[in-house]
Tab-separated table of C-alpha atoms and ligand atoms in Angstrom:
chain	number	residue	atom	x	y	z
A	1	MET	CA	100.544	54.158	200.947
A	2	MET	CA	103.429	52.108	199.686
A	3	ASP	CA	102.498	48.735	198.184
A	4	ARG	CA	104.149	45.571	199.382
A	5	HIS	CA	106.470	45.555	196.409
A	6	GLY	CA	107.558	49.169	197.033
A	7	ALA	CA	108.192	48.432	200.714
A	8	ASP	CA	110.402	45.465	199.833
A	9	ARG	CA	112.351	47.624	197.422
A	10	LEU	CA	112.919	50.169	200.177
A	11	ASP	CA	114.529	47.409	202.247
A	12	ASP	CA	116.867	46.681	199.341
A	13	VAL	CA	117.658	50.343	198.748
A	14	LEU	CA	118.457	50.815	202.439
A	15	ALA	CA	120.623	47.666	202.505
A	16	GLU	CA	122.554	49.050	199.562
A	17	ALA	CA	123.068	52.398	201.307
A	18	VAL	CA	124.270	50.568	204.436
A	19	SER	CA	126.812	48.522	202.453
A	20	GLY	CA	128.079	51.715	200.856
A	21	TYR	CA	128.529	53.164	204.348
A	22	VAL	CA	130.311	50.044	205.630
A	23	ALA	CA	132.670	49.984	202.647
A	24	ALA	CA	133.589	53.633	203.185
A	25	HIS	CA	134.274	53.300	206.950
A	26	PRO	CA	136.697	50.398	207.584
A	27	LYS	CA	138.469	52.136	210.466
A	28	ALA	CA	135.205	52.943	212.248
A	29	GLN	CA	134.206	49.302	211.857
A	30	ALA	CA	137.467	48.079	213.377
A	31	MET	CA	137.085	50.599	216.210
A	32	GLN	CA	133.570	49.303	216.829
A	33	ASP	CA	134.948	45.787	217.357
A	34	ARG	CA	137.522	47.109	219.800
A	35	ALA	CA	134.956	49.314	221.581
A	36	ALA	CA	132.488	46.445	221.967
A	37	ARG	CA	135.029	44.526	224.081
A	38	VAL	CA	134.938	47.206	226.787
A	39	MET	CA	131.578	48.986	226.465
A	40	PRO	CA	128.127	47.460	225.895
A	41	GLY	CA	127.694	47.544	222.124
A	42	GLY	CA	130.838	49.670	221.969
A	43	ASN	CA	128.768	52.610	223.189
A	44	THR	CA	128.604	54.910	226.197
A	45	ARG	CA	125.772	57.186	225.008
A	46	THR	CA	122.792	55.468	223.434
A	47	VAL	CA	121.729	58.332	221.174
A	48	LEU	CA	125.057	58.211	219.323
A	49	PHE	CA	124.670	54.617	218.213
A	50	THR	CA	123.664	54.073	214.610
A	51	ALA	CA	123.577	50.591	213.096
A	52	PRO	CA	125.668	48.811	212.030
A	53	PHE	CA	128.280	51.040	213.717
A	54	PRO	CA	128.591	54.809	214.179
A	55	VAL	CA	130.974	57.267	212.552
A	56	ARG	CA	134.053	57.813	214.738
A	57	VAL	CA	135.205	61.413	214.751
A	58	ALA	CA	138.930	62.095	214.685
A	59	ARG	CA	138.867	65.893	214.912
A	60	ALA	CA	136.634	68.896	214.495
A	61	GLU	CA	137.001	72.598	213.875
A	62	GLY	CA	134.403	75.310	213.344
A	63	ALA	CA	131.443	73.674	211.628
A	64	ARG	CA	133.531	70.811	210.183
A	65	ILE	CA	134.159	67.350	211.529
A	66	THR	CA	136.496	64.730	210.094
A	67	ASP	CA	135.996	61.057	210.821
A	68	MET	CA	138.778	58.536	211.355
A	69	ASP	CA	138.201	57.201	207.835
A	70	GLY	CA	139.097	60.639	206.471
A	71	HIS	CA	135.651	61.921	205.479
A	72	ASP	CA	134.738	65.562	206.119
A	73	TYR	CA	131.251	66.606	207.113
A	74	VAL	CA	129.442	69.814	207.872
A	75	ASP	CA	128.289	69.271	211.445
A	76	LEU	CA	124.542	69.882	211.468
A	77	LEU	CA	123.927	67.921	214.659
A	78	GLY	CA	125.693	70.570	216.742
A	79	GLU	CA	125.985	68.147	219.679
A	80	TYR	CA	122.186	67.960	219.964
A	81	SER	CA	122.099	71.760	220.475
A	82	ALA	CA	124.952	71.980	223.026
A	83	GLY	CA	127.548	72.704	220.343
A	84	ILE	CA	126.183	76.100	219.359
A	85	TYR	CA	129.644	77.726	219.264
A	86	GLY	CA	131.031	75.276	216.742
A	87	HIS	CA	134.210	73.344	217.489
A	88	SER	CA	137.225	74.865	219.242
A	89	HIS	CA	135.949	78.439	219.290
A	90	PRO	CA	138.973	80.677	220.016
A	91	ARG	CA	137.207	82.654	222.759
A	92	ILE	CA	136.212	79.469	224.531
A	93	LYS	CA	139.720	78.063	224.201
A	94	ALA	CA	140.992	81.280	225.809
A	95	ALA	CA	138.446	81.031	228.631
A	96	ILE	CA	139.454	77.458	229.347
A	97	SER	CA	143.164	78.253	229.498
A	98	GLU	CA	142.393	81.193	231.764
A	99	ALA	CA	140.534	78.804	234.093
A	100	LEU	CA	143.354	76.273	233.942
A	101	GLU	CA	145.883	78.920	234.851
A	102	THR	CA	143.964	80.114	237.896
A	103	GLY	CA	143.214	76.590	239.057
A	104	VAL	CA	140.655	73.821	238.606
A	105	ASN	CA	139.074	71.640	241.301
A	106	LEU	CA	139.346	74.415	243.855
A	107	GLY	CA	137.030	72.762	246.361
A	108	ALA	CA	135.938	76.261	247.300
A	109	SER	CA	133.577	79.060	246.350
A	110	HIS	CA	135.049	81.582	243.943
A	111	ALA	CA	134.146	84.693	241.950
A	112	ARG	CA	133.560	83.066	238.565
A	113	GLU	CA	130.418	81.224	239.666
A	114	VAL	CA	128.988	84.548	240.850
A	115	ALA	CA	129.636	86.334	237.548
A	116	PHE	CA	128.168	83.404	235.619
A	117	ALA	CA	125.091	83.231	237.882
A	118	GLU	CA	124.551	86.974	237.365
A	119	THR	CA	124.638	86.467	233.594
A	120	VAL	CA	122.329	83.436	233.584
A	121	THR	CA	119.713	84.905	235.944
A	122	ALA	CA	119.583	88.182	233.999
A	123	ARG	CA	119.367	86.503	230.623
A	124	PHE	CA	116.661	83.993	231.545
A	125	ASN	CA	114.687	86.014	234.071
A	126	LEU	CA	115.386	83.886	237.170
A	127	ASP	CA	115.362	85.248	240.727
A	128	LEU	CA	117.870	82.623	241.832
A	129	VAL	CA	119.788	79.821	240.147
A	130	ARG	CA	121.716	76.674	241.100
A	131	PHE	CA	124.245	74.932	238.861
A	132	THR	CA	124.503	71.198	238.198
A	133	ASN	CA	126.581	69.078	235.838
A	134	SER	CA	123.907	68.036	233.376
A	135	GLY	CA	120.415	68.816	232.234
A	136	THR	CA	119.220	65.512	233.659
A	137	GLU	CA	120.440	66.481	237.090
A	138	ALA	CA	118.896	69.959	236.759
A	139	ASN	CA	115.500	68.407	236.040
A	140	MET	CA	115.826	65.871	238.856
A	141	MET	CA	116.597	68.711	241.276
A	142	ALA	CA	113.815	70.965	239.965
A	143	LEU	CA	111.251	68.173	240.321
A	144	SER	CA	112.481	67.294	243.789
A	145	ALA	CA	112.377	70.957	244.790
A	146	ALA	CA	108.773	71.151	243.570
A	147	ARG	CA	107.849	68.097	245.630
A	148	CYS	CA	109.433	69.559	248.768
A	149	PHE	CA	107.858	72.962	248.132
A	150	THR	CA	104.332	71.624	247.662
A	151	GLY	CA	104.501	68.637	249.998
A	152	ARG	CA	102.946	66.598	247.170
A	153	ARG	CA	104.355	63.498	245.546
A	154	ARG	CA	103.304	63.107	241.948
A	155	ILE	CA	104.699	64.785	238.827
A	156	MET	CA	103.222	65.346	235.369
A	157	PRO	CA	105.572	65.105	232.395
A	158	MET	CA	104.079	64.823	228.894
A	159	GLU	CA	103.743	61.617	226.895
A	160	GLY	CA	106.750	61.653	224.566
A	161	GLY	CA	108.648	64.120	226.785
A	162	TYR	CA	112.401	63.920	227.301
A	163	HIS	CA	114.090	65.457	230.326
A	164	GLY	CA	117.215	63.313	230.565
A	165	GLY	CA	118.359	59.698	230.763
A	166	THR	CA	116.319	59.029	233.899
A	167	LEU	CA	113.328	61.147	232.851
A	168	TYR	CA	112.227	59.801	229.486
A	169	PHE	CA	108.541	59.297	228.721
A	170	SER	CA	108.249	57.872	225.243
A	171	HIS	CA	105.752	54.971	225.179
A	172	GLY	CA	105.201	55.257	228.919
A	173	ALA	CA	108.232	55.553	231.155
A	174	SER	CA	111.729	54.352	230.262
A	175	PRO	CA	112.712	51.280	232.328
A	176	VAL	CA	115.734	53.168	233.685
A	177	ASN	CA	113.741	56.217	234.821
A	178	ALA	CA	114.019	57.563	238.351
A	179	PRO	CA	111.047	56.154	240.270
A	180	PHE	CA	108.927	59.310	240.357
A	181	ASP	CA	105.209	58.718	240.635
A	182	CYS	CA	104.024	60.073	237.281
A	183	VAL	CA	100.830	60.898	235.497
A	184	LEU	CA	101.452	61.744	231.848
A	185	GLY	CA	99.882	64.797	230.212
A	186	ARG	CA	99.176	65.003	226.484
A	187	TYR	CA	101.258	67.587	224.614
A	188	ASN	CA	99.113	70.285	222.976
A	189	ASP	CA	95.889	68.552	224.046
A	190	ILE	CA	94.303	71.300	226.134
A	191	GLU	CA	91.139	69.562	227.287
A	192	ALA	CA	92.607	66.134	228.098
A	193	THR	CA	95.530	67.635	230.022
A	194	ARG	CA	93.370	70.142	231.875
A	195	ALA	CA	91.140	67.277	232.994
A	196	LEU	CA	94.126	65.217	234.187
A	197	ILE	CA	95.456	68.141	236.204
A	198	ALA	CA	92.053	68.628	237.831
A	199	GLN	CA	91.773	64.936	238.596
A	200	HIS	CA	95.209	64.724	240.266
A	201	THR	CA	95.408	68.178	241.905
A	202	ASP	CA	95.596	66.926	245.485
A	203	ASP	CA	98.783	65.025	244.904
A	204	LEU	CA	100.356	66.852	241.962
A	205	ALA	CA	103.609	68.692	242.762
A	206	ALA	CA	104.747	69.740	239.289
A	207	VAL	CA	104.002	69.863	235.600
A	208	ILE	CA	107.161	69.681	233.487
A	209	LEU	CA	107.513	70.148	229.738
A	210	GLU	CA	109.586	71.685	226.998
A	211	PRO	CA	107.968	74.713	225.321
A	212	MET	CA	109.011	72.992	222.097
A	213	LEU	CA	109.675	69.244	222.145
A	214	GLY	CA	113.347	69.194	221.128
A	215	GLY	CA	114.602	65.620	220.858
A	216	GLY	CA	110.930	64.654	220.532
A	217	GLY	CA	110.756	66.008	216.966
A	218	CYS	CA	110.988	69.828	217.254
A	219	ILE	CA	107.246	70.135	217.792
A	220	PRO	CA	106.382	73.596	219.165
A	221	ALA	CA	103.876	73.983	221.987
A	222	GLU	CA	100.754	75.899	221.083
A	223	ALA	CA	100.438	79.170	223.002
A	224	GLY	CA	96.970	78.174	224.225
A	225	PHE	CA	98.323	74.950	225.689
A	226	LEU	CA	101.035	76.752	227.647
A	227	SER	CA	98.657	79.428	228.922
A	228	MET	CA	96.197	76.746	230.039
A	229	LEU	CA	99.039	75.055	231.968
A	230	ARG	CA	100.068	78.392	233.493
A	231	GLU	CA	96.526	79.165	234.644
A	232	GLU	CA	95.695	75.700	235.965
A	233	THR	CA	98.964	75.210	237.838
A	234	ARG	CA	98.806	78.687	239.376
A	235	ALA	CA	95.218	78.192	240.496
A	236	ARG	CA	95.989	74.799	242.032
A	237	GLY	CA	99.347	75.492	243.696
A	238	ILE	CA	101.241	73.209	241.315
A	239	VAL	CA	104.796	74.145	240.279
A	240	LEU	CA	105.137	74.725	236.518
A	241	ILE	CA	108.573	73.774	235.186
A	242	PHE	CA	109.771	74.583	231.672
A	243	ASP	CA	112.675	72.430	230.559
A	244	GLU	CA	114.600	74.954	228.468
A	245	VAL	CA	117.745	72.835	228.206
A	246	MET	CA	117.453	73.025	224.422
A	247	THR	CA	114.814	75.669	223.761
A	248	SER	CA	116.478	78.532	225.642
A	249	ARG	CA	118.646	79.076	222.545
A	250	LEU	CA	115.633	79.934	220.388
A	251	HIS	CA	115.121	83.449	221.749
A	252	PRO	CA	117.416	85.835	223.681
A	253	GLY	CA	115.431	85.247	226.896
A	254	GLY	CA	114.546	81.622	226.155
A	255	LEU	CA	111.416	80.281	224.521
A	256	SER	CA	109.248	81.151	227.539
A	257	ALA	CA	110.112	84.821	226.921
A	258	ARG	CA	109.067	84.476	223.300
A	259	PHE	CA	105.736	82.982	224.383
A	260	GLY	CA	105.424	85.563	227.159
A	261	ILE	CA	104.622	82.797	229.661
A	262	GLU	CA	106.739	82.519	232.802
A	263	PRO	CA	106.900	79.176	234.614
A	264	ASP	CA	107.845	78.908	238.306
A	265	LEU	CA	111.070	77.052	237.540
A	266	LYS	CA	113.205	76.717	234.416
A	267	THR	CA	115.938	74.233	233.735
A	268	LEU	CA	118.924	74.905	231.511
A	269	GLY	CA	121.757	72.848	230.114
A	270	LYS	CA	123.662	72.053	226.970
A	271	TYR	CA	125.108	75.170	225.236
A	272	VAL	CA	124.829	77.573	228.224
A	273	GLY	CA	127.992	76.136	229.795
A	274	GLY	CA	130.106	77.126	226.785
A	275	GLY	CA	130.291	73.507	225.686
A	276	MET	CA	131.481	72.160	229.062
A	277	SER	CA	129.365	69.818	231.238
A	278	PHE	CA	126.511	71.965	232.454
A	279	GLY	CA	123.041	72.158	233.905
A	280	ALA	CA	121.104	74.709	235.939
A	281	PHE	CA	117.739	75.082	237.586
A	282	GLY	CA	116.266	78.301	238.816
A	283	GLY	CA	113.203	80.465	239.139
A	284	THR	CA	111.185	82.124	241.852
A	285	ARG	CA	112.862	83.222	245.055
A	286	GLU	CA	110.119	81.498	247.047
A	287	ILE	CA	111.019	78.035	245.756
A	288	MET	CA	114.763	78.432	245.253
A	289	ALA	CA	115.257	79.840	248.756
A	290	LEU	CA	114.529	76.321	250.039
A	291	PHE	CA	118.193	75.619	249.243
A	292	ASP	CA	119.523	78.630	251.189
A	293	PRO	CA	122.002	77.197	253.717
A	294	THR	CA	121.567	80.263	255.922
A	295	GLY	CA	117.857	79.542	256.304
A	296	PRO	CA	116.017	77.081	258.576
A	297	ASN	CA	116.062	73.405	257.445
A	298	PRO	CA	117.696	74.062	254.062
A	299	LEU	CA	117.391	71.457	251.330
A	300	PRO	CA	120.765	69.965	250.496
A	301	HIS	CA	122.103	70.253	246.957
A	302	ALA	CA	125.378	68.456	246.362
A	303	GLY	CA	127.594	68.122	243.301
A	304	THR	CA	131.384	68.019	243.262
A	305	PHE	CA	131.591	69.795	239.909
A	306	ASN	CA	128.641	72.209	240.297
A	307	ASN	CA	130.899	75.273	240.312
A	308	ASN	CA	133.818	73.837	238.356
A	309	THR	CA	135.922	76.672	236.999
A	310	LEU	CA	136.058	75.345	233.418
A	311	THR	CA	132.273	75.516	233.014
A	312	MET	CA	131.848	78.736	235.005
A	313	THR	CA	134.509	80.533	232.939
A	314	ALA	CA	133.646	79.123	229.520
A	315	GLY	CA	129.919	79.605	230.109
A	316	HIS	CA	130.361	83.204	231.183
A	317	ALA	CA	132.527	84.073	228.166
A	318	ALA	CA	130.188	82.245	225.804
A	319	MET	CA	126.987	83.883	227.036
A	320	THR	CA	128.384	87.399	227.344
A	321	GLU	CA	130.699	87.552	224.333
A	322	ILE	CA	129.616	84.927	221.784
A	323	PHE	CA	125.963	83.960	222.091
A	324	THR	CA	124.793	87.530	222.637
A	325	PRO	CA	121.114	88.405	222.107
A	326	GLU	CA	122.062	89.719	218.634
A	327	ALA	CA	123.893	86.489	217.731
A	328	CYS	CA	120.907	84.511	219.003
A	329	ILE	CA	118.481	86.430	216.783
A	330	ALA	CA	120.693	86.091	213.691
A	331	LEU	CA	121.239	82.354	214.191
A	332	ASN	CA	117.537	81.663	214.582
A	333	ALA	CA	116.714	83.751	211.511
A	334	ARG	CA	119.161	81.602	209.517
A	335	GLY	CA	117.409	78.475	210.809
A	336	ASP	CA	113.975	79.866	209.890
A	337	ARG	CA	115.187	80.553	206.333
A	338	LEU	CA	116.647	77.061	206.023
A	339	ARG	CA	113.475	75.361	207.290
A	340	ASP	CA	111.307	77.431	204.920
A	341	ARG	CA	113.491	76.463	201.976
A	342	LEU	CA	113.345	72.769	202.875
A	343	ASN	CA	109.570	72.880	203.218
A	344	ASP	CA	109.260	74.733	199.882
A	345	LEU	CA	111.345	71.987	198.311
A	346	PHE	CA	109.178	69.209	199.778
A	347	MET	CA	106.080	71.054	198.600
A	348	ARG	CA	107.462	71.514	195.094
A	349	TYR	CA	108.200	67.791	194.779
A	350	GLN	CA	104.922	66.865	196.481
A	351	VAL	CA	106.668	64.409	198.815
A	352	ARG	CA	105.543	63.383	202.270
A	353	MET	CA	108.352	65.107	204.152
A	354	GLN	CA	108.494	68.171	206.364
A	355	ALA	CA	110.900	70.150	208.512
A	356	LYS	CA	109.403	71.049	211.919
A	357	GLY	CA	110.909	73.395	214.453
A	358	ILE	CA	111.628	76.936	215.498
A	359	GLY	CA	114.681	78.983	214.527
A	360	SER	CA	117.966	77.111	214.607
A	361	MET	CA	116.535	73.725	215.649
A	362	MET	CA	114.589	71.440	213.340
A	363	THR	CA	113.694	67.840	212.648
A	364	ILE	CA	113.112	66.502	209.149
A	365	HIS	CA	110.182	64.078	209.349
A	366	PRO	CA	109.351	61.635	206.539
A	367	LEU	CA	105.671	62.409	207.059
A	368	GLY	CA	102.904	64.486	205.539
A	369	GLY	CA	100.048	66.084	207.484
A	370	GLU	CA	100.001	68.273	210.563
A	371	ILE	CA	102.366	67.312	213.383
A	372	THR	CA	101.326	68.861	216.687
A	373	SER	CA	102.030	65.990	219.068
A	374	PRO	CA	104.626	63.240	219.499
A	375	GLN	CA	101.877	60.703	218.759
A	376	ALA	CA	101.672	62.101	215.215
A	377	THR	CA	105.282	61.053	214.519
A	378	GLU	CA	104.969	57.456	215.712
A	379	HIS	CA	104.163	56.088	212.282
A	380	ALA	CA	107.180	57.603	210.539
A	381	ASP	CA	109.082	54.942	208.585
A	382	ILE	CA	112.428	54.569	210.335
A	383	ARG	CA	113.902	53.210	207.101
A	384	LEU	CA	113.344	56.559	205.390
A	385	LYS	CA	115.056	58.358	208.262
A	386	ARG	CA	118.026	56.028	208.004
A	387	LEU	CA	118.184	56.495	204.258
A	388	LEU	CA	118.167	60.287	204.569
A	389	PHE	CA	120.860	60.067	207.256
A	390	LEU	CA	123.097	57.834	205.115
A	391	ASP	CA	122.531	59.810	201.902
A	392	LEU	CA	123.372	63.071	203.647
A	393	LEU	CA	126.492	61.530	205.199
A	394	GLU	CA	127.559	60.568	201.717
A	395	SER	CA	126.926	64.163	200.602
A	396	GLY	CA	129.099	65.440	203.472
A	397	PHE	CA	126.479	66.381	206.094
A	398	TYR	CA	126.304	64.938	209.592
A	399	MET	CA	123.002	65.075	211.479
A	400	ALA	CA	121.079	62.797	213.832
A	401	GLU	CA	119.617	59.632	212.358
A	402	ARG	CA	116.245	60.746	213.715
A	403	GLY	CA	116.438	63.812	211.423
A	404	PHE	CA	117.403	66.301	214.124
A	405	VAL	CA	119.447	69.376	213.150
A	406	ALA	CA	120.770	72.128	215.465
A	407	LEU	CA	122.698	74.826	213.609
A	408	SER	CA	125.831	76.141	215.230
A	409	LEU	CA	127.062	79.712	214.843
A	410	MET	CA	129.740	78.382	212.478
A	411	VAL	CA	127.299	77.000	209.892
A	412	THR	CA	127.149	79.545	207.044
A	413	ASP	CA	124.497	80.478	204.505
A	414	ALA	CA	126.667	78.741	201.897
A	415	ASP	CA	126.542	75.533	203.987
A	416	CYS	CA	122.749	75.874	204.120
A	417	ASP	CA	122.634	76.328	200.312
A	418	ARG	CA	124.631	73.139	199.836
A	419	LEU	CA	122.422	71.305	202.305
A	420	VAL	CA	119.274	72.288	200.416
A	421	GLU	CA	120.925	70.963	197.246
A	422	ALA	CA	121.844	67.705	198.965
A	423	VAL	CA	118.307	67.259	200.284
A	424	GLU	CA	116.989	67.962	196.780
A	425	ARG	CA	119.243	65.208	195.407
A	426	PHE	CA	117.851	62.871	198.079
A	427	VAL	CA	114.274	63.746	197.149
A	428	GLU	CA	114.936	63.209	193.436
A	429	ARG	CA	116.775	59.961	193.984
A	430	ARG	CA	114.382	58.467	196.553
A	431	ARG	CA	111.127	59.989	195.366
A	432	ALA	CA	109.498	56.601	194.766
A	433	TYR	CA	109.548	55.912	198.511
A	434	LEU	CA	108.419	59.349	199.685
A	435	GLY	CA	104.733	59.046	198.908
B	1	LIG	C1	119.646	67.048	226.635
B	1	LIG	C2	118.414	67.295	227.396
B	1	LIG	C3	118.329	67.015	228.764
B	1	LIG	C4	119.424	66.313	229.502
B	1	LIG	O1	120.601	67.026	229.548
B	1	LIG	P1	121.958	66.208	229.807
B	1	LIG	O2	122.973	67.266	230.014
B	1	LIG	O3	122.183	65.392	228.568
B	1	LIG	O4	121.732	65.374	231.005
B	1	LIG	C5	117.191	67.369	229.435
B	1	LIG	N1	116.160	67.945	228.805
B	1	LIG	C6	116.196	68.219	227.498
B	1	LIG	C7	115.033	68.869	226.869
B	1	LIG	C8	117.313	67.886	226.741
B	1	LIG	O5	117.324	68.122	225.441
């Protein structure tokens, strides 16, 4: 444990790092003032705010971004996993111009949505799929479908789970959540969650979770936890939903395929749309057929941009020609190597830090000990996360302040080598505060 004196010094060290950041980003600071006149806190997406003001990106290409103050960074954030292709990928540019040339905002069904749906259902083992504009919307629709299918009201997300802006369950429910009636399961706690499911069976429509908590710290589910959920939900007529918005990139058929556990519904988002606005929900024919407009009493599913040609075309090109199963395997192997090297480094220096995750997604936690649940990360010192974030920015690496990294296909082994060196410099320089 850090003594009082050490803790005070960490405040000073962080303040110094923040002033260095402020001094190096005068244009971003001026833009923050301008932005704050028209958007609350100058922000239109909470997760991108970092105090005292965020980096403002001027342009990006491949794995590089340049901010308006002229600094270059290797982009390790990869748009929170949606930016898997890197910036301005030539094949995606071509797909978008193709879509523009044949028309956008058609207000009609077309062939591209069919080709894309064929690709997505085959890749992720879905009988039927529906497209949305975001992962949030996909989860809202999947949960609503489960409620209609079962005739039950309540849903079970996990404590610490994230399924979108209106489905966020850290420290209870976010105040802006959709008003679903929720009972919260405990991630990786087999007995407690099994008991909760039994207790609420009569009114429980769905259990929803990520097979690895993505934004929640890259904490993988344990196979036994997922198989318990599969057995209990099947036995009790509850719909099991895997939110694979992030995790589907971790294996050619999604993380459920890697675990060998098939839920009733899966939701997708982020990278699958080729970097355009995207979401999808799909799964068993039995449930998805509720939306069939040729059937009796079909459920409505609206969305002006659900089949927009930019997403349908870019997503199809991206999933068939860029993020092929082979590319997926290679990218995740690169991520595994990087995470192993970081953990070796932390071990060698005997510091309380660790990189959690699977394949190309990881979170660097300023914590020792086993992390198997979101509760285990609650005591992480936010000041250490901010310090790592600022030190890495200074070394030319951009990631999330919370320590989240999602490698894009454009990040090279040489970039990973330089990152390991930069993290080693951080560990040497800040060792006194790392336990
Ligand atoms: C990003 C994310 C969402 C929400 O997707 P949006 O497109 O941002 O609405 C849902 N679930 C998970 C696991 C996510 O990471």
